[in-house]
Structures are given as C-alpha cells and as structure tokens.
Short mmCIF file of C-alpha atoms in Angstrom, two decimals:
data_model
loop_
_atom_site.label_atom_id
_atom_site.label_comp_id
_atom_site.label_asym_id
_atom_site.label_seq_id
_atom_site.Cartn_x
_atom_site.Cartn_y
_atom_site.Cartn_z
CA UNK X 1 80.34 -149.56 -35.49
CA UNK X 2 78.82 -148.05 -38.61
CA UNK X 3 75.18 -147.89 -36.71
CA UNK X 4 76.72 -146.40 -33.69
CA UNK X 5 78.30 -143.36 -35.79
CA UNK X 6 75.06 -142.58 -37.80
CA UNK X 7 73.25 -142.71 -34.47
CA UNK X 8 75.86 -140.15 -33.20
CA UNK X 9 75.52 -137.72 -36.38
CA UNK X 10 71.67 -138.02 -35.98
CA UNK X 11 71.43 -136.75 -32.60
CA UNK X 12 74.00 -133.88 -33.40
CA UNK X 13 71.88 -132.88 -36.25
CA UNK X 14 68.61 -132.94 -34.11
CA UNK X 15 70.41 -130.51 -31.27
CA UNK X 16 70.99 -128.06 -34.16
CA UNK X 17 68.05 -128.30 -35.45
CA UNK X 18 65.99 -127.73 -32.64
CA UNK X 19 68.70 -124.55 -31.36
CA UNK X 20 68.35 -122.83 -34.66
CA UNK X 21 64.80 -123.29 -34.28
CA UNK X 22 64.52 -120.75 -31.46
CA UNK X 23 65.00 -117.36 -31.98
CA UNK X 24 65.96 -115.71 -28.53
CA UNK X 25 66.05 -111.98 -30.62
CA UNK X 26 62.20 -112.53 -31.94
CA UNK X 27 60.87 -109.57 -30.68
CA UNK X 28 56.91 -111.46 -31.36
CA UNK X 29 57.87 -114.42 -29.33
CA UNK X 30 54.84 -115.74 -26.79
CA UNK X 31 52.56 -112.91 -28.35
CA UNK X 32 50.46 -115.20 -30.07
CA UNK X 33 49.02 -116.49 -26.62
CA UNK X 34 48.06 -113.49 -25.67
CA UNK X 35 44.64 -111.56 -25.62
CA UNK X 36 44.07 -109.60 -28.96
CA UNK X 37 44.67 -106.21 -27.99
CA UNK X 38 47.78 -106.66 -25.18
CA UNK X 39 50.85 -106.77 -27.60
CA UNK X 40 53.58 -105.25 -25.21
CA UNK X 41 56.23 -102.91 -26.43
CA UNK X 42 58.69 -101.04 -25.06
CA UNK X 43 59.25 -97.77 -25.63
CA UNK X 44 62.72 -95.96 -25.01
CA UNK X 45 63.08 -92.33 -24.86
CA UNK X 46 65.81 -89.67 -23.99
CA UNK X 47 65.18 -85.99 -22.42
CA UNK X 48 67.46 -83.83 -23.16
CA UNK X 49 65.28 -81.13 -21.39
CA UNK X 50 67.05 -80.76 -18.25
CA UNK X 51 67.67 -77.18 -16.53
CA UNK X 52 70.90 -77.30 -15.01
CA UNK X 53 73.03 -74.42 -13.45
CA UNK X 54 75.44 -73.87 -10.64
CA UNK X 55 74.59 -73.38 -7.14
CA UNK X 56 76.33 -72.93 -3.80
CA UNK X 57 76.40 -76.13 -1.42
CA UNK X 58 74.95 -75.95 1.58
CA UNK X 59 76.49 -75.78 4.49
CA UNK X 60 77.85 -79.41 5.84
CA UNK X 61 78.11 -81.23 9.57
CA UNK X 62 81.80 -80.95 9.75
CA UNK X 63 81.95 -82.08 13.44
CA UNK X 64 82.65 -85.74 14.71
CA UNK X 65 79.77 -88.14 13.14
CA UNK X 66 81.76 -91.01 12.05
CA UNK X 67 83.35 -91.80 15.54
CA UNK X 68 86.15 -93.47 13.07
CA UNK X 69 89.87 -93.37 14.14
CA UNK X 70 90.77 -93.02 9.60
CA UNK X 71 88.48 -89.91 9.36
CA UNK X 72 90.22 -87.51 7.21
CA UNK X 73 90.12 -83.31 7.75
CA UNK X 74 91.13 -81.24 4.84
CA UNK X 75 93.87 -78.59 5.95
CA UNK X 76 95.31 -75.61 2.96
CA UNK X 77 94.41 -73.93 0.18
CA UNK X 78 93.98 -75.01 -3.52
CA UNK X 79 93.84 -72.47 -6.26
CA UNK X 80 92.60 -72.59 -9.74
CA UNK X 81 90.75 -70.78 -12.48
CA UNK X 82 87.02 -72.54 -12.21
CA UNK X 83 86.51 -72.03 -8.90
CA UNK X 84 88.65 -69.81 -7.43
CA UNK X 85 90.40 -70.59 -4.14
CA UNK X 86 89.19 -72.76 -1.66
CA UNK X 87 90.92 -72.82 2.14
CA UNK X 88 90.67 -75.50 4.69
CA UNK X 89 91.42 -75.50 8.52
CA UNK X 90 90.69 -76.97 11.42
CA UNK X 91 89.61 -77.02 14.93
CA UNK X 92 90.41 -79.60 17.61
CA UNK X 93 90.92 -80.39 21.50
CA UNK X 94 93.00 -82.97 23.12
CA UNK X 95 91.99 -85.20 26.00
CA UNK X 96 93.51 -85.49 29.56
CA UNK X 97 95.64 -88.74 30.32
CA UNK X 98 96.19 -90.39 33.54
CA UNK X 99 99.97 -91.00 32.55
CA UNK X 100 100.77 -87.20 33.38
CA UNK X 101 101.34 -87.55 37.56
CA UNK X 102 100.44 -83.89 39.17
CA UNK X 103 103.36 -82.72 41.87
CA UNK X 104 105.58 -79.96 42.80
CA UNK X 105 108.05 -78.56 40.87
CA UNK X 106 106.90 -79.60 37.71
CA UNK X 107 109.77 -78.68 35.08
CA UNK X 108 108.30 -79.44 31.24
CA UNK X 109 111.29 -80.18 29.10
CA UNK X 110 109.97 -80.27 25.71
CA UNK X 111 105.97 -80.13 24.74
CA UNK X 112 105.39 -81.81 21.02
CA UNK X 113 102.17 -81.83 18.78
CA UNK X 114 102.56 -84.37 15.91
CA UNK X 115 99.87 -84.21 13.27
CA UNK X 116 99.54 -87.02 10.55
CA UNK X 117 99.12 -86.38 7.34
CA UNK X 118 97.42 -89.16 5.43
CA UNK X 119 98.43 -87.49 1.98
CA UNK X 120 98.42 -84.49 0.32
CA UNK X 121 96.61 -83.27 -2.90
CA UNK X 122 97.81 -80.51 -5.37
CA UNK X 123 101.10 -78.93 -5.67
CA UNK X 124 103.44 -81.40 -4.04
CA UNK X 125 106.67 -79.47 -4.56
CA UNK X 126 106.45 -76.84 -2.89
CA UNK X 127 106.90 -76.20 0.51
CA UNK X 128 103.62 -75.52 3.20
CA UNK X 129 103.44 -73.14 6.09
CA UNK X 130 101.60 -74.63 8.88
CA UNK X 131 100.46 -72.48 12.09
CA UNK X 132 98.83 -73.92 15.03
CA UNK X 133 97.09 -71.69 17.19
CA UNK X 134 95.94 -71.96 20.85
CA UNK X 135 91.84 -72.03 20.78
CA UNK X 136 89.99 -70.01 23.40
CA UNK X 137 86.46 -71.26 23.31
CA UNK X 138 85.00 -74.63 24.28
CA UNK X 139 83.69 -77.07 21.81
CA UNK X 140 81.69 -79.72 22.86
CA UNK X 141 81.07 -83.73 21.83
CA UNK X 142 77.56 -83.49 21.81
CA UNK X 143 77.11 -80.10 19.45
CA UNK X 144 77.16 -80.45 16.57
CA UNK X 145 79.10 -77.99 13.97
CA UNK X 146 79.06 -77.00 10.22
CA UNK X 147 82.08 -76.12 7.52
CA UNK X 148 80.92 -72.37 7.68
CA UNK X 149 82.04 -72.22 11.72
CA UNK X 150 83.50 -68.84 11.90
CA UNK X 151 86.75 -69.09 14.22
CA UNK X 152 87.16 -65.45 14.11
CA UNK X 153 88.01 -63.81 17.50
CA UNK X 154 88.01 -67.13 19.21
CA UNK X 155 91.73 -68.48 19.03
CA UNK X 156 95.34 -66.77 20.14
CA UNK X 157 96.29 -64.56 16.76
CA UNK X 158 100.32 -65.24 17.88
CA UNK X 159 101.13 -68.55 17.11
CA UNK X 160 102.15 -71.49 19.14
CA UNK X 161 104.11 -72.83 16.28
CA UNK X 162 104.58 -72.73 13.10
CA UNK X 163 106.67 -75.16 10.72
CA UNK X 164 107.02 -74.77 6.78
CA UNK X 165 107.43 -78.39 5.13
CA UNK X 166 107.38 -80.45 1.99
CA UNK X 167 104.03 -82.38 1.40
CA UNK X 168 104.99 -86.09 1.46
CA UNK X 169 102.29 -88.87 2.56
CA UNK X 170 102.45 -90.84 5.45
CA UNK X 171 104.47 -88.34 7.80
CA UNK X 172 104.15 -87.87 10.95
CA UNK X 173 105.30 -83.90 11.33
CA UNK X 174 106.45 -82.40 15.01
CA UNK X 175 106.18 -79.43 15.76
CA UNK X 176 107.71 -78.70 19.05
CA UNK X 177 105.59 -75.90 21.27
CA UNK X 178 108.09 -73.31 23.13
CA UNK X 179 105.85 -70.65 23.66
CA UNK X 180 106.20 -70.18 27.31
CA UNK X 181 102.61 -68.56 28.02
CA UNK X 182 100.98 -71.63 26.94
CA UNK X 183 103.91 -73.71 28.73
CA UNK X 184 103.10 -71.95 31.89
CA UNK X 185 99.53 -73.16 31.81
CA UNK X 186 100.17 -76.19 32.64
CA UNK X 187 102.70 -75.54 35.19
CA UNK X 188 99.87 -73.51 36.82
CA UNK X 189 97.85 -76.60 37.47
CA UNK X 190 101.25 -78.93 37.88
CA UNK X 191 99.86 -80.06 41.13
CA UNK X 192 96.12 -80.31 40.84
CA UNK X 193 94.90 -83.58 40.16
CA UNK X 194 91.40 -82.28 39.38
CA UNK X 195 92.67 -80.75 36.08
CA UNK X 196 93.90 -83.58 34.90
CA UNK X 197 91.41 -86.13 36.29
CA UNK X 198 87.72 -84.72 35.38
CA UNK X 199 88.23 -84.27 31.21
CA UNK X 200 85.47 -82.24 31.08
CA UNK X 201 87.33 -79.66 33.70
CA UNK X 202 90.78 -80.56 31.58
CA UNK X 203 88.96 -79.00 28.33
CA UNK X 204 87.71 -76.15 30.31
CA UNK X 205 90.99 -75.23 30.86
CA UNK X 206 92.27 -76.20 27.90
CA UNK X 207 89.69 -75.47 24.53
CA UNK X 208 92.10 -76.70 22.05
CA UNK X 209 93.86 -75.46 18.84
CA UNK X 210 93.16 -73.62 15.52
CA UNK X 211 94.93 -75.20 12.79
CA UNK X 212 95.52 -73.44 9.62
CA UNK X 213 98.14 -73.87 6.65
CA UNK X 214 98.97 -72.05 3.69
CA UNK X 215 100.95 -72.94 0.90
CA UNK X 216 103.56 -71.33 -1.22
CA UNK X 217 102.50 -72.47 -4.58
CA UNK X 218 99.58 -70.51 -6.67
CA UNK X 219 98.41 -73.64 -7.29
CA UNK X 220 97.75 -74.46 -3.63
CA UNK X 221 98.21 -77.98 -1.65
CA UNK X 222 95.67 -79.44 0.20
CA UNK X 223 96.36 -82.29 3.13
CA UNK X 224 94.74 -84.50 4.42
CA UNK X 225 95.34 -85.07 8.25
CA UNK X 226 94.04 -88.23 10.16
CA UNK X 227 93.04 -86.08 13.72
CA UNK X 228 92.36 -89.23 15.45
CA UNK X 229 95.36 -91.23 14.30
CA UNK X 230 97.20 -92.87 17.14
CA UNK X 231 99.93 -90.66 15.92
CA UNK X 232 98.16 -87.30 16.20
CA UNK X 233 99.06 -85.76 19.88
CA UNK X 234 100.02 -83.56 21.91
CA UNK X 235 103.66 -85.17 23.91
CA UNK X 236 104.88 -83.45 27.40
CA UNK X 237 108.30 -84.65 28.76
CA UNK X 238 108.73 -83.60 32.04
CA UNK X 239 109.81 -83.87 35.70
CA UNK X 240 108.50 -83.48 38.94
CA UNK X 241 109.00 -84.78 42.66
CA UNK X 242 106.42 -87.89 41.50
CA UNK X 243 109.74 -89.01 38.71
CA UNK X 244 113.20 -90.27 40.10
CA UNK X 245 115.99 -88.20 40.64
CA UNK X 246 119.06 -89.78 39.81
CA UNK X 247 121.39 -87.53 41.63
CA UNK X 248 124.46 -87.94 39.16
CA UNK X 249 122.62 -87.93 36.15
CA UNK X 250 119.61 -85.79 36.79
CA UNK X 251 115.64 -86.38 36.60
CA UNK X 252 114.34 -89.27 35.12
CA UNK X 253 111.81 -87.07 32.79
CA UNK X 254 108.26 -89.33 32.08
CA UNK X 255 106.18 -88.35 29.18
CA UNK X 256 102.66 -87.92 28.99
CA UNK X 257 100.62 -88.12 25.91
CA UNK X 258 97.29 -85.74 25.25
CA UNK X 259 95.29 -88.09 23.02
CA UNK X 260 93.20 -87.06 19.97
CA UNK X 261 90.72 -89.37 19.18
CA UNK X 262 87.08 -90.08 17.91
CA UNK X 263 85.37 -90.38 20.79
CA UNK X 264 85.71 -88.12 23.55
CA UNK X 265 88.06 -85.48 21.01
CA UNK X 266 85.63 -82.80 18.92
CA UNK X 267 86.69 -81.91 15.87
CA UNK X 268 85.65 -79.46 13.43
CA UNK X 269 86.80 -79.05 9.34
CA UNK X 270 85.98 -75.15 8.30
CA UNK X 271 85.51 -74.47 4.87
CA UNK X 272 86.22 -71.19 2.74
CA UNK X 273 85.53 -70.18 -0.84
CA UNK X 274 86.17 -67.07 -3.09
CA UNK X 275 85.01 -67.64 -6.43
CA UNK X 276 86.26 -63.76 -6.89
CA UNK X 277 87.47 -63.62 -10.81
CA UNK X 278 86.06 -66.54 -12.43
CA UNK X 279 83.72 -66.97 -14.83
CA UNK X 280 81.59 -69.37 -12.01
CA UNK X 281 81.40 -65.55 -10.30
CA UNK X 282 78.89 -64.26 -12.57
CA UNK X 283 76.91 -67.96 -12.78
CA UNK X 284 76.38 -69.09 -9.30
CA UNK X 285 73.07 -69.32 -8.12
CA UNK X 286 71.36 -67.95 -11.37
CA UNK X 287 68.61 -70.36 -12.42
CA UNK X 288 69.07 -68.77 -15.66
CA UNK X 289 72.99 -68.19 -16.31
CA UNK X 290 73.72 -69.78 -19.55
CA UNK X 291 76.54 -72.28 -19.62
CA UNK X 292 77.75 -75.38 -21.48
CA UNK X 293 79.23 -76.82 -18.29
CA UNK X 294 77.91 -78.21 -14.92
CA UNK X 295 80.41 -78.30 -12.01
CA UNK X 296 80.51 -79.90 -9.00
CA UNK X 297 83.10 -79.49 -6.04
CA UNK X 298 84.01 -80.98 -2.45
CA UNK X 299 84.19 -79.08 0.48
CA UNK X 300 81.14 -77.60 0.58
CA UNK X 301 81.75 -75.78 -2.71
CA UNK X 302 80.24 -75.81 -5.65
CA UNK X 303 76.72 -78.23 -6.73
CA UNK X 304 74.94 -78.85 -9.82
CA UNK X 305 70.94 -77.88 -9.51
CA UNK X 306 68.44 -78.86 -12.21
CA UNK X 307 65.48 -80.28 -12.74
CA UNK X 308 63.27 -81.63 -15.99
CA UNK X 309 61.93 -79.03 -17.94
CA UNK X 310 58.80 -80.80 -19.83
CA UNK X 311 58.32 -83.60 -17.31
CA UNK X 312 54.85 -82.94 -17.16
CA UNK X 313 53.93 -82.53 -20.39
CA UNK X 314 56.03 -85.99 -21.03
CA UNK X 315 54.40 -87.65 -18.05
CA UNK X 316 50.78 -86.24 -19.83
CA UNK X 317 51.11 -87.98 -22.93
CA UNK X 318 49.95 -91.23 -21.82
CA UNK X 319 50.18 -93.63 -18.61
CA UNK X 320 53.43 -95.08 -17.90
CA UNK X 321 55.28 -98.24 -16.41
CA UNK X 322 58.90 -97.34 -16.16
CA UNK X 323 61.26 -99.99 -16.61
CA UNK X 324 64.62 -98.07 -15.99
CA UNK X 325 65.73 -94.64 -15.88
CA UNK X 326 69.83 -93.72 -16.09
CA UNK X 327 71.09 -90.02 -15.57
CA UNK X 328 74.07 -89.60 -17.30
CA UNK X 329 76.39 -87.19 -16.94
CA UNK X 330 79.43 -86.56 -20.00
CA UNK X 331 82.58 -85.64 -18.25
CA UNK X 332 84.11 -82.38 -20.39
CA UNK X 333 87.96 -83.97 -22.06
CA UNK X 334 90.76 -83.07 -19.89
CA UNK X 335 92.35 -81.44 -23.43
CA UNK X 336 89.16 -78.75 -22.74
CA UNK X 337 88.24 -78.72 -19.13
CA UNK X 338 91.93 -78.44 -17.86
CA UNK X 339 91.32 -81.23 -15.26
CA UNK X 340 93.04 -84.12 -15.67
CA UNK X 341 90.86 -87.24 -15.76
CA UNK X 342 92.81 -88.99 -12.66
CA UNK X 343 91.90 -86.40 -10.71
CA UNK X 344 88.53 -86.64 -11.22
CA UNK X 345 86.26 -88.02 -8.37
CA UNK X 346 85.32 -91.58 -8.12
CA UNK X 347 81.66 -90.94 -7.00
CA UNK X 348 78.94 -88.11 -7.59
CA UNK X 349 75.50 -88.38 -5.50
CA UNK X 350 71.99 -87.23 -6.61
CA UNK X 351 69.82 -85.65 -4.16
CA UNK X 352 66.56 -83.87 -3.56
CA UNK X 353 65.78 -80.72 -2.04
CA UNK X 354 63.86 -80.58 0.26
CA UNK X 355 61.52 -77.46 1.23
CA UNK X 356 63.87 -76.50 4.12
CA UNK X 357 66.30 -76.75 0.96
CA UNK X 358 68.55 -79.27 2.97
CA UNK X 359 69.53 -82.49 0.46
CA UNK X 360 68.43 -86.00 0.25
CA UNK X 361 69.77 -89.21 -1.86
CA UNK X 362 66.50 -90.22 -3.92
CA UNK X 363 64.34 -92.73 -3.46
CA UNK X 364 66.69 -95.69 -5.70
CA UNK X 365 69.20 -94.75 -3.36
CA UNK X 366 68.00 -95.78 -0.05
CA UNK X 367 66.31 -99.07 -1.23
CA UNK X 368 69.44 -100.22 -3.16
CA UNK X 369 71.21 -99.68 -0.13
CA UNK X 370 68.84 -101.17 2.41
CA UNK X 371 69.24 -104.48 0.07
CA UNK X 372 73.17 -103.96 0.03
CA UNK X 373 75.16 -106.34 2.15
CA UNK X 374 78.10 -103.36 1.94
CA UNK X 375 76.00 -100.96 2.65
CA UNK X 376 76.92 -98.34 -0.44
CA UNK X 377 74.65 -98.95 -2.98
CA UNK X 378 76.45 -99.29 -5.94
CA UNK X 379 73.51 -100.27 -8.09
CA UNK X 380 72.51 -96.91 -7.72
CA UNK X 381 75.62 -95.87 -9.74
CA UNK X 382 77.40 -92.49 -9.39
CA UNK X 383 80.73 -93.77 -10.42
CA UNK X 384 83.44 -92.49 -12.66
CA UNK X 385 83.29 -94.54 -15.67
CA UNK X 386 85.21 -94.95 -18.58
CA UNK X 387 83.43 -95.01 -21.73
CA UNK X 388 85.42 -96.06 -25.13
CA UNK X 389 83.55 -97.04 -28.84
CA UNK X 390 86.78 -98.42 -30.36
CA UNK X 391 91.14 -98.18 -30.02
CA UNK X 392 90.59 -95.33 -32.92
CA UNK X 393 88.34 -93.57 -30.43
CA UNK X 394 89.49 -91.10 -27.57
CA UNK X 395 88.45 -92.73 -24.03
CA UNK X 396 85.81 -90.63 -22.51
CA UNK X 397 84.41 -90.64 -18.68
CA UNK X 398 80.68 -90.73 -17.52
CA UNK X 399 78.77 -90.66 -14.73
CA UNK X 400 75.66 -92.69 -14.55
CA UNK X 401 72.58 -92.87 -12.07
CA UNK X 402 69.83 -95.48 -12.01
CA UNK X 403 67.20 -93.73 -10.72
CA UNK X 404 63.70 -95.36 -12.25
CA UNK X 405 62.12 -96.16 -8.40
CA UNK X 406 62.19 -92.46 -7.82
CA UNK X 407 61.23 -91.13 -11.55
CA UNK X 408 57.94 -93.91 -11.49
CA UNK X 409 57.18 -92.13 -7.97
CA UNK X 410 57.11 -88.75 -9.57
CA UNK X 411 55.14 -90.37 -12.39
CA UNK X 412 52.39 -91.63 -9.39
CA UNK X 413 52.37 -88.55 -7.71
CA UNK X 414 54.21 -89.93 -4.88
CA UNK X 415 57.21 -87.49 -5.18
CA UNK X 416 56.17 -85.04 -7.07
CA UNK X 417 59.30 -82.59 -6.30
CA UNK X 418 61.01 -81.74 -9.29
CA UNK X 419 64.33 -80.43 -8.04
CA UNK X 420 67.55 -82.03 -7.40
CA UNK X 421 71.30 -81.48 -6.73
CA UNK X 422 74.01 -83.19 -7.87
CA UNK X 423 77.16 -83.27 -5.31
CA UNK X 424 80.30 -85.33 -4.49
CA UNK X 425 79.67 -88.56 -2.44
CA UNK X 426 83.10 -88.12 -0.64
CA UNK X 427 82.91 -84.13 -0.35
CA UNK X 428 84.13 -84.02 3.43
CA UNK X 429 87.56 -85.25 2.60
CA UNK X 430 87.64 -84.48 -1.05
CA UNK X 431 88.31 -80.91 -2.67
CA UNK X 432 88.29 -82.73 -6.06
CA UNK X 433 85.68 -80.45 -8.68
CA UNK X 434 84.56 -82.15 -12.00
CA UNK X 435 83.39 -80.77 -15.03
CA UNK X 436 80.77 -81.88 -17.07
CA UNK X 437 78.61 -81.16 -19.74
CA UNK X 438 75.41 -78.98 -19.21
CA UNK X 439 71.79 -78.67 -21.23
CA UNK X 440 72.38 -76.70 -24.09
CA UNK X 441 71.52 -77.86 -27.00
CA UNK X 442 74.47 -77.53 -28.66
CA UNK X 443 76.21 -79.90 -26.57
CA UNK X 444 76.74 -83.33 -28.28
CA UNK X 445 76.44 -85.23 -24.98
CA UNK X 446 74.79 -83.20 -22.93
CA UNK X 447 73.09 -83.78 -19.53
CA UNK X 448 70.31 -86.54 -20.48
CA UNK X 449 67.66 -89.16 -18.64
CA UNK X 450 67.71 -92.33 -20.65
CA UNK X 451 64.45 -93.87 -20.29
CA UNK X 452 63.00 -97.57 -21.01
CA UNK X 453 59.14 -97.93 -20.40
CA UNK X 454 55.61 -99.11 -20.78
CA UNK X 455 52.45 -97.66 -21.78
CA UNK X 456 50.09 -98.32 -20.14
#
C-alpha cells in the first residue's frame, strides 16, 4: 500500500513539474529555431489622427425593398436641441380584392382605414394628431423612391380623416372615412367589374393616401407603423343587389377589405430635417468646423465623415502586415450629452464613399458576412457596448469596428480611398441619434484606430 502511494505522489510531482516548466507568457518561445535575423515582434499602435466632422446623409431608398410583411415606416415628429426637428410621413396605396362584388345600388355603410402601430418612440404622454390624406398621383412597384420624395401638390390638402390619440404599442387605430367625395368614388364604379378586377386599373383610379402626424408635445413622438401588417387596411361595409335583402330586417351588408401588403402595395417613408437653431447649424458639412462631438442620426439625418489624417506618412515608415485594426468610437455620458444611454442605438455601420459619393460597408464587412451563417456580420462589430474598469467606476458605452481586411488593402494599394462615413445600421426605422466623442486632442477618449501589426 505504501509503494502504491509514493508511486501516486511521484507522478503528481512529475505533472507539476513538467506544467511549471512551460511558460505559455514567454514572449522568446520557439525563437531559438529560427534564422538569425527573423525574430518576430509585434508592434501595436493607436492614431488618434482622425478628421471627423458632421455631414448630411444622403438621400435613402425609402420604397418597398424588403418585400417583408414586419417592415416598419416612421410616421411624426421628434424635437430636440442637437438636431433640431425631424418629421416623418408616409405614402401608400391599397390593393383591389375580389371579396368586394360590383352591382347596382351600391349603398357603403361605413368605410374604415386601420393603421398598426408597432410602437411609438419619444413623448408617450401626450396625445398625436394623425391626418390621412387622399393621394392624387400614381406610384408604382417597380420605381423605386427616396426619403427626400417631395409630396407637395400631389395629395387632397382637406383631409379624409383625422384622429388625435395616445401613443400606446400594439394598437390597431380606426379611423372611420366619411368624407363623401371620396365615398362617392367608389359608388361611381359600384358596378364595373373592371375597376375592381385589373389592380393595375384599381390604382389608376385610386393612387393612395398621404399620411402625416403631428404631435402635441415639444418633444415630439415618433411611431412606428407596420404598412403591411395584416391589420393595416382599408374596410368597406356595404350593400348592393349582389347581398341579401332580408325584407324585415334590412340588407345583409358584406365587407370588403383593401389589402396593404409587401408585394403588390408601394410604399414610400419621406423624411424632413431642420437643424434651424442648433449648434449642428453652423457645423454641418464643414470639413473644418471644430467640435468635440461626432453625431450620427436615423432617418436620413445626420452622419459622421472622417478620414486618417497621417495615414500615409504612417503607412511610409516601413512595410506592414496588419494583424487587426478596431475603430472605436467613446459614446459622450448621458450626464453630458443629454441622451440617455437606453436610447442609444444598438448598431452603427462604417462605410466608404464612393466617387458618385453614394456609401458602401468596407471591405471586413462583406467577407465577415459572406462567411456568416446569419447573415449580419457581427464580427465586424458596430454594436453598443458597455465598457466598465471596476464597481467604483462609472459604466461607459463604445462602439467598436474590426476593420484590418480593409485598412491592409489601403496599406497594398488596393483601396486606396481614404474617406468614410459612419451611419446607423437600422436608420430606416430608427430616428435614434448618438453622440460621441470627436478628434480633438483634448478629448480623453477620442475617436481612435487601435492597431496590432508586423513589420515587414
């Protein structure tokens, strides 16, 4: 029994000998076998030189793309002291239906559109005046259309409807039509089945509806409507000699619902900004306005532009293998920038500009997400992130982008562009604007490209 145990200690022993032995953290570990003269070393390195100012976005497709029934429109007005106001509304058509039966004396009891809103951002206590206009000019599925379509001169100024409501998410609203011009319309074709059969003819006849709200609050509200909900459309109970009569009790009214959907419905989200009486006002656009902040906004608003100042001379120094490359972006405190760090948005997006100066994701990007099962590319970063160095530490929020594919490619020549954008990934259905830090030197975390490389 005694062998057995000193047998037992001695191979313990041996296993911690021969662990301690290797040293993982030895930076000179395998050198010795290699050439005289090919020590490796990596070097890390941080530029702070990065231009940055803010720019107007470029106009966006705001049309149907997605062909998806949870695609969310932006509808109201938000109102605040960085960017001004921004204003959201909306153009649509409905589709014909085979469950309205043309024939004589026609008699339209009620006519209904019900819009669902998915949720609602902003000033939720306050009520919301919503107008819904007829639209006088056909839109067509295969056009497409941007978030600076001008509307102007090209819808009914009187109102179908209007309805003033309390932002609450998941609703359905109803706002019943009784304006007996637009009514009549339809009574006018009661009895031709070509109106009503051909959809093309149908939206002809019919071009749609401006949609526009406005809220009460300075603040503002913004919704967010699903257009192609099964529970957006437009409802018509009515009567005609194709129903039942029941002679004691009257006609047996049918209903026939005008669909909204992703296929065969266009849809357009139009976009408006005033940056009247902010301090953005006398920044936007100037290459060389002076700021400590970089903001970026949804909606077509407002982008981040920059590029690296002393890339070249960097790049100059010596031949280089990089290893990785992280943009990182310092989100201003909520205590200083006024926006509240829930509110922030979950995901920014790098591009390039290209010479037509339409945007691109870079080059990390579109690999990453080519070898993504998900399809979204969430090596490539972009994500809120919370950053904290201890409990006695205030939390603070980052953004970070792994971008080393594209920075070697500038390094080879390959893309040698040096100008990029910074937007939101979600901006079509997100009005969200965050605040960050910007290049001067007297910011503490300022905009920075942490680097990790070779030279060669």
């Amino acid at each position: 029994m005694k062998k057995k145990k000193l047998w037992f200690l001695a191979a313990i022993l041996l296993v911690v000998g021969l662990v301690s032995s290797c040293n993982v953290k030895d930076k000179e570990l395998g050198v010795d076998i290699l050439p005289p003269g090919d020590s490796v070393a990596l070097f890390h390195d941080t530029i702070f030189e990065i231009q940055a100012y803010p720019v107007t976005s470029n106009h966006v497709v705001t049309s149907e793309v997605s062909f998806s029934p949870t695609t969310l429109s932006l509808l109201g007005a938000l109102e605040d002291t960085i960017v001004g106001r921004s204003r959201a509304s909306v153009v649509t058509q409905i589709n014909t239906t085979t469950a309205y039966v043309p024939a004589p004396n026609t008699v339209v009891d009620s006519l209904m559109l019900a819009l669902h809103m998915y949720d609602f951002v902003g000033d939720t206590e306050q009520e919301i005046l919503l107008s819904v206009h007829e639209f006088t000019e056909r839109i067509y599925m295969d056009s497409l259309y941007y978030s600076d379509y001008d509307p102007e001169g090209k819808y009914n100024p009187v109102p179908l409807v209007q309805l003033s409501f309390l932002p609450e998410n998941e609703t359905t609203l109803q706002l019943f039509i009784e304006d007996q011009d637009f009514i009549d319309k339809f009574l006018a074709i009661s009895s031709d089945t070509n109106y009503f059969v051909n959809d093309s003819l149908f939206k002809d006849y019919f071009n749609g509806f401006y949609i526009s709200a406005e809220p009460v609050s300075s603040e503002g509200t913004m919704a967010r409507i699903q257009l192609a909900s099964g529970y957006t459309r437009l409802t018509m109970k009515y009567s005609n000699d194709s129903t039942d009569v029941d002679s004691t009790a009257g006609p047996d009214f049918a209903y026939a619902h005008f669909t909204i959907n992703e296929f065969s419905s266009q849809k357009i989200n139009i976009f408006e900004h005033d940056f009247s009486g902010t301090a953005l006002a006398g920044i936007i656009d100037n290459e060389n306005a002076i700021s400590p902040y970089c903001y970026v906004q949804g909606m077509a608003g407002v982008n981040t532009r920059f590029s690296f100042a002393s890339l070249t001379d960097w790049m100059d120094e010596n031949p280089l293998l990089i290893n990785s490359a992280t943009l990182v972006l310092d989100v201003v405190p909520e205590e200083e920038s006024g926006i509240l760090y829930d509110d922030l948005p979950e995901r920014l997006m790098i591009g390039t500009i290209l010479e037509d100066e339409n945007y691109e994701p870079i080059y990390d990007y579109f690999v990453l997400w080519y070898n993504d099962q998900n399809k979204e590319a969430a090596g490539f970063g972009g994500y809120k992130k919370a950053e904290s160095l201890g409990m006695f530490y205030d939390t603070t929020y980052t953004y970070r982008f792994n971008m080393g594919l594209h920075f070697q490619s500038m390094i080879d020549g390959v893309k040698p562009e040096n100008d990029f954008i910074i937007q939101l990934s979600d901006g079509l259905e997100n009005p969200r604007i965050s605040k960050l830090w910007g290049n001067l030197p007297t910011n503490e975390r300022r905009i920075r490209l942490e680097l990790v490389y070779l030279k060669l």
